[in-house]
């Protein structure tokens, strides 16, 4: 007996599975689960019509089209249903907000200095947040633009907190090692949790430093010792001469943590304790 997505054929007899798309999708998935890739999915159209499941070739093609579209939609739903997909988009949106806020702040400041040239010396000692506060007092459109920048900054702060919270839930081990925000940034650069779990430690170490890495490979410049993980205090606070070692050890533990997060989904306290001890030892200057 030959089993197909639309029914079973044995000799000249054919048992049809029905014509409802959902039923046919469930049958096809069940066949794949039972028989793997050896299960035939596309018989000769004439055979399918001859056995009586379809009136003609057009009906066969139309039914097959509906089933394949439904299968594609199911795969998309399954993919997008994973928490890491949404977290990646949240991080990317936060990065876009950073660019917009920085650009608007820069252009608004240039406008303010044109209107108030005597302020140019004081400007050098003002940070961006203080500068926005000064510009908000302007009664023209400049003040309204500065107000929008301030609101975007508040939205960005709220989004950052949500990203960190979600990373703590989705990446409990990675977040415990480097913090929720850094873990989320590493996840976003990797493209997802499954991809991150497949990366070796050497790749995780330089994620975010791809330009420097390609320059090293092409022009022979010094190789980068760290990428996004430099944002973690254990790396950027380490003495320069041992910073690369700390980054290397931290990346190795992150590679293990990502696999635990991907395949277990819960914090491993024993691993985290040993990992923190190893990072502590790497951070001790010789």
mmCIF file of C-alpha atoms in Angstrom:
data_model
loop_
_atom_site.group_PDB
_atom_site.id
_atom_site.type_symbol
_atom_site.label_atom_id
_atom_site.label_comp_id
_atom_site.label_asym_id
_atom_site.label_seq_id
_atom_site.Cartn_x
_atom_site.Cartn_y
_atom_site.Cartn_z
ATOM 1 C CA UNK A 1 0.000 0.000 0.000
ATOM 2 C CA UNK A 2 1.254 3.435 -0.951
ATOM 3 C CA UNK A 3 0.300 6.274 1.366
ATOM 4 C CA UNK A 4 -0.027 9.815 0.030
ATOM 5 C CA UNK A 5 -1.168 13.141 1.455
ATOM 6 C CA UNK A 6 -4.632 12.725 -0.102
ATOM 7 C CA UNK A 7 -5.216 9.019 0.640
ATOM 8 C CA UNK A 8 -3.964 5.448 0.297
ATOM 9 C CA UNK A 9 -3.547 3.516 -2.961
ATOM 10 C CA UNK A 10 -3.383 -0.255 -3.006
ATOM 11 C CA UNK A 11 -3.552 -1.839 -6.428
ATOM 12 C CA UNK A 12 -6.449 -0.224 -8.286
ATOM 13 C CA UNK A 13 -8.301 0.704 -5.098
ATOM 14 C CA UNK A 14 -7.973 4.140 -3.515
ATOM 15 C CA UNK A 15 -9.085 5.300 -0.075
ATOM 16 C CA UNK A 16 -9.432 9.088 0.007
ATOM 17 C CA UNK A 17 -8.587 11.020 3.199
ATOM 18 C CA UNK A 18 -11.126 13.746 2.455
ATOM 19 C CA UNK A 19 -11.030 17.247 0.973
ATOM 20 C CA UNK A 20 -10.826 19.495 4.027
ATOM 21 C CA UNK A 21 -7.518 21.345 4.046
ATOM 22 C CA UNK A 22 -6.990 20.959 7.803
ATOM 23 C CA UNK A 23 -7.584 17.207 7.569
ATOM 24 C CA UNK A 24 -5.117 16.818 4.723
ATOM 25 C CA UNK A 25 -2.493 18.904 6.533
ATOM 26 C CA UNK A 26 -2.822 16.762 9.656
ATOM 27 C CA UNK A 27 -2.522 13.615 7.531
ATOM 28 C CA UNK A 28 0.575 14.864 5.755
ATOM 29 C CA UNK A 29 2.287 15.808 9.032
ATOM 30 C CA UNK A 30 1.357 12.433 10.522
ATOM 31 C CA UNK A 31 2.846 10.644 7.513
ATOM 32 C CA UNK A 32 6.096 12.579 7.882
ATOM 33 C CA UNK A 33 6.243 11.772 11.567
ATOM 34 C CA UNK A 34 5.577 8.075 10.992
ATOM 35 C CA UNK A 35 7.685 7.483 7.912
ATOM 36 C CA UNK A 36 10.098 10.394 7.700
ATOM 37 C CA UNK A 37 11.334 11.565 4.333
ATOM 38 C CA UNK A 38 10.639 8.197 2.676
ATOM 39 C CA UNK A 39 6.886 8.855 2.584
ATOM 40 C CA UNK A 40 5.888 9.805 -0.984
ATOM 41 C CA UNK A 41 4.096 13.136 -1.117
ATOM 42 C CA UNK A 42 3.597 13.819 -4.841
ATOM 43 C CA UNK A 43 2.350 10.876 -6.905
ATOM 44 C CA UNK A 44 1.781 11.062 -10.614
ATOM 45 C CA UNK A 45 -1.241 13.321 -11.141
ATOM 46 C CA UNK A 46 -2.839 10.880 -13.564
ATOM 47 C CA UNK A 47 -2.606 8.132 -10.938
ATOM 48 C CA UNK A 48 -4.274 10.332 -8.334
ATOM 49 C CA UNK A 49 -7.098 11.169 -10.764
ATOM 50 C CA UNK A 50 -7.447 7.592 -12.013
ATOM 51 C CA UNK A 51 -7.944 6.164 -8.523
ATOM 52 C CA UNK A 52 -10.949 8.461 -8.023
ATOM 53 C CA UNK A 53 -9.813 10.959 -5.391
ATOM 54 C CA UNK A 54 -9.905 13.866 -7.836
ATOM 55 C CA UNK A 55 -12.158 14.625 -10.759
ATOM 56 C CA UNK A 56 -9.334 16.032 -12.884
ATOM 57 C CA UNK A 57 -5.844 17.517 -12.800
ATOM 58 C CA UNK A 58 -7.118 21.018 -11.973
ATOM 59 C CA UNK A 59 -8.839 19.798 -8.821
ATOM 60 C CA UNK A 60 -5.687 17.948 -7.763
ATOM 61 C CA UNK A 61 -3.501 21.052 -8.268
ATOM 62 C CA UNK A 62 -5.987 23.338 -6.495
ATOM 63 C CA UNK A 63 -6.222 21.015 -3.468
ATOM 64 C CA UNK A 64 -2.456 20.572 -3.358
ATOM 65 C CA UNK A 65 -2.018 24.355 -3.479
ATOM 66 C CA UNK A 66 -4.334 24.857 -0.503
ATOM 67 C CA UNK A 67 -2.492 22.197 1.499
ATOM 68 C CA UNK A 68 0.993 23.599 0.781
ATOM 69 C CA UNK A 69 -0.116 27.139 1.682
ATOM 70 C CA UNK A 70 -1.578 25.857 4.950
ATOM 71 C CA UNK A 71 1.649 23.980 5.711
ATOM 72 C CA UNK A 72 3.705 27.112 5.067
ATOM 73 C CA UNK A 73 1.448 29.175 7.336
ATOM 74 C CA UNK A 74 1.785 26.561 10.075
ATOM 75 C CA UNK A 75 5.585 26.683 9.875
ATOM 76 C CA UNK A 76 5.545 30.483 10.019
ATOM 77 C CA UNK A 77 3.270 30.425 13.077
ATOM 78 C CA UNK A 78 5.544 27.900 14.771
ATOM 79 C CA UNK A 79 8.638 29.969 14.007
ATOM 80 C CA UNK A 80 7.144 33.284 15.104
ATOM 81 C CA UNK A 81 5.615 31.677 18.176
ATOM 82 C CA UNK A 82 9.064 31.324 19.717
ATOM 83 C CA UNK A 83 9.867 34.021 22.224
ATOM 84 C CA UNK A 84 13.301 34.696 20.790
ATOM 85 C CA UNK A 85 11.868 35.954 17.482
ATOM 86 C CA UNK A 86 9.965 38.756 19.213
ATOM 87 C CA UNK A 87 12.924 39.560 21.459
ATOM 88 C CA UNK A 88 15.194 39.946 18.424
ATOM 89 C CA UNK A 89 12.768 42.444 16.893
ATOM 90 C CA UNK A 90 12.517 44.365 20.155
ATOM 91 C CA UNK A 91 16.300 44.759 20.337
ATOM 92 C CA UNK A 92 16.490 45.875 16.722
ATOM 93 C CA UNK A 93 13.752 48.439 17.326
ATOM 94 C CA UNK A 94 15.614 49.761 20.366
ATOM 95 C CA UNK A 95 18.743 50.179 18.249
ATOM 96 C CA UNK A 96 16.715 52.108 15.678
ATOM 97 C CA UNK A 97 15.324 54.318 18.446
ATOM 98 C CA UNK A 98 18.887 55.040 19.592
ATOM 99 C CA UNK A 99 19.833 56.183 16.099
ATOM 100 C CA UNK A 100 16.745 58.388 15.768
ATOM 101 C CA UNK A 101 17.205 59.944 19.212
ATOM 102 C CA UNK A 102 20.890 60.649 18.614
ATOM 103 C CA UNK A 103 20.254 62.141 15.179
ATOM 104 C CA UNK A 104 17.377 64.366 16.352
ATOM 105 C CA UNK A 105 19.389 65.495 19.376
ATOM 106 C CA UNK A 106 22.367 66.376 17.201
ATOM 107 C CA UNK A 107 20.340 68.319 14.623
ATOM 108 C CA UNK A 108 18.274 70.090 17.271
ATOM 109 C CA UNK A 109 21.422 71.139 19.089
ATOM 110 C CA UNK A 110 22.869 72.556 15.886
ATOM 111 C CA UNK A 111 19.656 74.528 15.390
ATOM 112 C CA UNK A 112 19.748 75.822 18.975
ATOM 113 C CA UNK A 113 23.374 76.964 18.624
ATOM 114 C CA UNK A 114 22.468 78.912 15.480
ATOM 115 C CA UNK A 115 19.747 80.698 17.425
ATOM 116 C CA UNK A 116 21.952 81.182 20.486
ATOM 117 C CA UNK A 117 25.589 81.494 19.349
ATOM 118 C CA UNK A 118 26.686 82.750 22.769
ATOM 119 C CA UNK A 119 25.771 79.349 24.198
ATOM 120 C CA UNK A 120 28.419 77.515 22.158
ATOM 121 C CA UNK A 121 30.981 77.454 24.984
ATOM 122 C CA UNK A 122 28.503 76.177 27.575
ATOM 123 C CA UNK A 123 27.333 73.517 25.108
ATOM 124 C CA UNK A 124 30.605 71.652 25.410
ATOM 125 C CA UNK A 125 29.907 70.821 29.063
ATOM 126 C CA UNK A 126 26.286 69.700 28.519
ATOM 127 C CA UNK A 127 25.363 66.065 28.000
ATOM 128 C CA UNK A 128 22.622 65.137 25.548
ATOM 129 C CA UNK A 129 19.882 64.768 28.194
ATOM 130 C CA UNK A 130 20.616 68.174 29.681
ATOM 131 C CA UNK A 131 20.736 69.732 26.231
ATOM 132 C CA UNK A 132 17.292 68.370 25.405
ATOM 133 C CA UNK A 133 15.960 69.815 28.652
ATOM 134 C CA UNK A 134 17.333 73.249 27.740
ATOM 135 C CA UNK A 135 15.871 73.118 24.231
ATOM 136 C CA UNK A 136 12.428 72.087 25.518
ATOM 137 C CA UNK A 137 12.057 75.565 26.989
ATOM 138 C CA UNK A 138 12.190 77.089 23.515
ATOM 139 C CA UNK A 139 8.738 78.319 22.438
ATOM 140 C CA UNK A 140 9.210 77.586 18.736
ATOM 141 C CA UNK A 141 9.108 74.308 16.844
ATOM 142 C CA UNK A 142 12.553 73.550 18.262
ATOM 143 C CA UNK A 143 11.003 73.141 21.707
ATOM 144 C CA UNK A 144 8.375 70.760 20.318
ATOM 145 C CA UNK A 145 11.047 68.670 18.577
ATOM 146 C CA UNK A 146 13.030 68.510 21.824
ATOM 147 C CA UNK A 147 9.852 67.389 23.590
ATOM 148 C CA UNK A 148 9.431 64.561 21.073
ATOM 149 C CA UNK A 149 13.043 63.529 21.652
ATOM 150 C CA UNK A 150 12.361 63.429 25.385
ATOM 151 C CA UNK A 151 9.277 61.255 24.863
ATOM 152 C CA UNK A 152 11.201 58.918 22.561
ATOM 153 C CA UNK A 153 13.887 58.608 25.221
ATOM 154 C CA UNK A 154 11.257 57.625 27.786
ATOM 155 C CA UNK A 155 9.824 55.051 25.378
ATOM 156 C CA UNK A 156 13.309 53.712 24.782
ATOM 157 C CA UNK A 157 13.908 53.328 28.530
ATOM 158 C CA UNK A 158 10.631 51.467 28.937
ATOM 159 C CA UNK A 159 11.465 49.177 26.019
ATOM 160 C CA UNK A 160 14.922 48.488 27.453
ATOM 161 C CA UNK A 161 13.404 47.346 30.766
ATOM 162 C CA UNK A 162 10.974 45.037 28.954
ATOM 163 C CA UNK A 163 13.795 43.578 26.854
ATOM 164 C CA UNK A 164 15.857 42.891 29.957
ATOM 165 C CA UNK A 165 12.890 41.249 31.696
ATOM 166 C CA UNK A 166 12.082 39.019 28.713
ATOM 167 C CA UNK A 167 15.729 38.042 28.328
ATOM 168 C CA UNK A 168 15.780 36.951 31.978
ATOM 169 C CA UNK A 169 12.874 34.600 31.211
ATOM 170 C CA UNK A 170 14.038 33.336 27.827
ATOM 171 C CA UNK A 171 17.788 33.292 28.500
ATOM 172 C CA UNK A 172 18.072 32.653 32.240
ATOM 173 C CA UNK A 173 21.647 31.367 32.121
ATOM 174 C CA UNK A 174 23.015 33.882 29.609
ATOM 175 C CA UNK A 175 21.285 36.715 31.477
ATOM 176 C CA UNK A 176 22.750 35.555 34.772
ATOM 177 C CA UNK A 177 26.239 35.757 33.272
ATOM 178 C CA UNK A 178 26.087 39.091 31.409
ATOM 179 C CA UNK A 179 22.767 40.699 32.308
ATOM 180 C CA UNK A 180 19.482 40.669 30.412
ATOM 181 C CA UNK A 181 20.217 43.566 28.064
ATOM 182 C CA UNK A 182 23.633 42.317 26.904
ATOM 183 C CA UNK A 183 22.267 38.783 26.544
ATOM 184 C CA UNK A 184 19.404 40.104 24.397
ATOM 185 C CA UNK A 185 21.830 42.062 22.198
ATOM 186 C CA UNK A 186 23.958 38.949 21.663
ATOM 187 C CA UNK A 187 20.821 36.958 20.827
ATOM 188 C CA UNK A 188 19.693 39.596 18.316
ATOM 189 C CA UNK A 189 23.083 39.682 16.587
ATOM 190 C CA UNK A 190 23.088 35.868 16.393
ATOM 191 C CA UNK A 191 19.601 35.898 14.866
ATOM 192 C CA UNK A 192 17.846 33.701 17.405
ATOM 193 C CA UNK A 193 18.383 31.271 20.261
ATOM 194 C CA UNK A 194 18.811 28.210 18.071
ATOM 195 C CA UNK A 195 21.508 29.954 16.043
ATOM 196 C CA UNK A 196 23.230 31.256 19.170
ATOM 197 C CA UNK A 197 23.265 27.766 20.693
ATOM 198 C CA UNK A 198 25.090 26.474 17.600
ATOM 199 C CA UNK A 199 27.831 29.117 17.702
ATOM 200 C CA UNK A 200 31.289 28.264 19.047
ATOM 201 C CA UNK A 201 32.726 30.419 21.807
ATOM 202 C CA UNK A 202 35.115 32.132 19.386
ATOM 203 C CA UNK A 203 32.170 33.428 17.334
ATOM 204 C CA UNK A 204 30.238 34.630 20.378
ATOM 205 C CA UNK A 205 33.355 36.461 21.575
ATOM 206 C CA UNK A 206 33.506 38.693 18.478
ATOM 207 C CA UNK A 207 29.775 39.071 17.749
ATOM 208 C CA UNK A 208 29.291 42.744 17.027
ATOM 209 C CA UNK A 209 32.895 43.252 15.903
ATOM 210 C CA UNK A 210 32.462 41.831 12.415
ATOM 211 C CA UNK A 211 33.901 44.890 10.662
ATOM 212 C CA UNK A 212 37.081 44.748 12.729
ATOM 213 C CA UNK A 213 37.314 40.994 12.142
ATOM 214 C CA UNK A 214 37.013 41.347 8.361
ATOM 215 C CA UNK A 215 39.580 44.147 8.392
ATOM 216 C CA UNK A 216 41.908 41.821 10.308
ATOM 217 C CA UNK A 217 41.424 39.047 7.771
ATOM 218 C CA UNK A 218 41.762 41.337 4.768
ATOM 219 C CA UNK A 219 44.460 43.792 5.841
ATOM 220 C CA UNK A 220 46.227 42.029 8.689
ATOM 221 C CA UNK A 221 45.231 44.540 11.357
ATOM 222 C CA UNK A 222 45.098 43.339 14.995
ATOM 223 C CA UNK A 223 42.279 40.865 15.541
ATOM 224 C CA UNK A 224 39.343 42.000 17.720
ATOM 225 C CA UNK A 225 39.287 40.489 21.205
ATOM 226 C CA UNK A 226 35.650 41.205 21.970
ATOM 227 C CA UNK A 227 32.406 42.462 20.475
ATOM 228 C CA UNK A 228 29.105 42.970 22.254
ATOM 229 C CA UNK A 229 30.367 41.247 25.406
ATOM 230 C CA UNK A 230 32.606 44.286 25.944
ATOM 231 C CA UNK A 231 29.457 45.977 27.281
ATOM 232 C CA UNK A 232 29.564 43.659 30.288
ATOM 233 C CA UNK A 233 31.370 45.192 33.263
ATOM 234 C CA UNK A 234 33.603 42.140 33.756
ATOM 235 C CA UNK A 235 35.163 42.813 30.366
ATOM 236 C CA UNK A 236 35.308 46.592 30.051
ATOM 237 C CA UNK A 237 36.450 47.012 33.678
ATOM 238 C CA UNK A 238 39.237 44.456 33.320
ATOM 239 C CA UNK A 239 42.822 45.704 32.885
ATOM 240 C CA UNK A 240 43.687 46.034 29.225
ATOM 241 C CA UNK A 241 46.369 43.347 29.269
ATOM 242 C CA UNK A 242 43.942 40.650 30.498
ATOM 243 C CA UNK A 243 40.765 41.939 28.855
ATOM 244 C CA UNK A 244 41.068 39.490 25.981
ATOM 245 C CA UNK A 245 41.410 36.571 28.376
ATOM 246 C CA UNK A 246 38.343 37.610 30.333
ATOM 247 C CA UNK A 247 36.370 37.979 27.084
ATOM 248 C CA UNK A 248 37.493 34.544 25.930
ATOM 249 C CA UNK A 249 36.495 32.818 29.169
ATOM 250 C CA UNK A 250 33.182 34.689 29.309
ATOM 251 C CA UNK A 251 32.399 33.746 25.699
ATOM 252 C CA UNK A 252 33.124 30.096 26.458
ATOM 253 C CA UNK A 253 30.689 30.098 29.354
ATOM 254 C CA UNK A 254 28.097 31.959 27.263
ATOM 255 C CA UNK A 255 28.327 29.266 24.583
ATOM 256 C CA UNK A 256 27.441 26.642 27.193
ATOM 257 C CA UNK A 257 24.766 28.849 28.755
ATOM 258 C CA UNK A 258 23.107 29.364 25.360
ATOM 259 C CA UNK A 259 22.852 25.603 24.851
ATOM 260 C CA UNK A 260 21.318 25.137 28.291
ATOM 261 C CA UNK A 261 18.827 27.922 27.584
ATOM 262 C CA UNK A 262 17.940 26.442 24.192
ATOM 263 C CA UNK A 263 17.479 22.835 25.251
ATOM 264 C CA UNK A 264 16.479 23.073 28.918
ATOM 265 C CA UNK A 265 15.054 26.559 29.266
ATOM 266 C CA UNK A 266 15.814 26.928 32.962
ATOM 267 C CA UNK A 267 18.658 28.252 35.074
ATOM 268 C CA UNK A 268 21.382 25.789 36.041
ATOM 269 C CA UNK A 269 22.653 27.052 39.384
ATOM 270 C CA UNK A 270 25.544 24.587 39.550
ATOM 271 C CA UNK A 271 26.812 25.632 36.125
ATOM 272 C CA UNK A 272 26.371 29.333 36.903
ATOM 273 C CA UNK A 273 28.339 29.050 40.122
ATOM 274 C CA UNK A 274 31.242 27.315 38.379
ATOM 275 C CA UNK A 275 31.084 29.726 35.441
ATOM 276 C CA UNK A 276 31.245 32.783 37.685
ATOM 277 C CA UNK A 277 34.216 31.279 39.517
ATOM 278 C CA UNK A 278 36.040 30.702 36.220
ATOM 279 C CA UNK A 279 35.355 34.284 35.115
ATOM 280 C CA UNK A 280 36.587 35.554 38.471
ATOM 281 C CA UNK A 281 39.849 33.647 38.060
ATOM 282 C CA UNK A 282 40.293 34.992 34.524
ATOM 283 C CA UNK A 283 39.886 38.539 35.825
ATOM 284 C CA UNK A 284 42.757 38.278 38.286
ATOM 285 C CA UNK A 285 45.806 40.126 36.954
ATOM 286 C CA UNK A 286 49.010 38.118 36.828
#
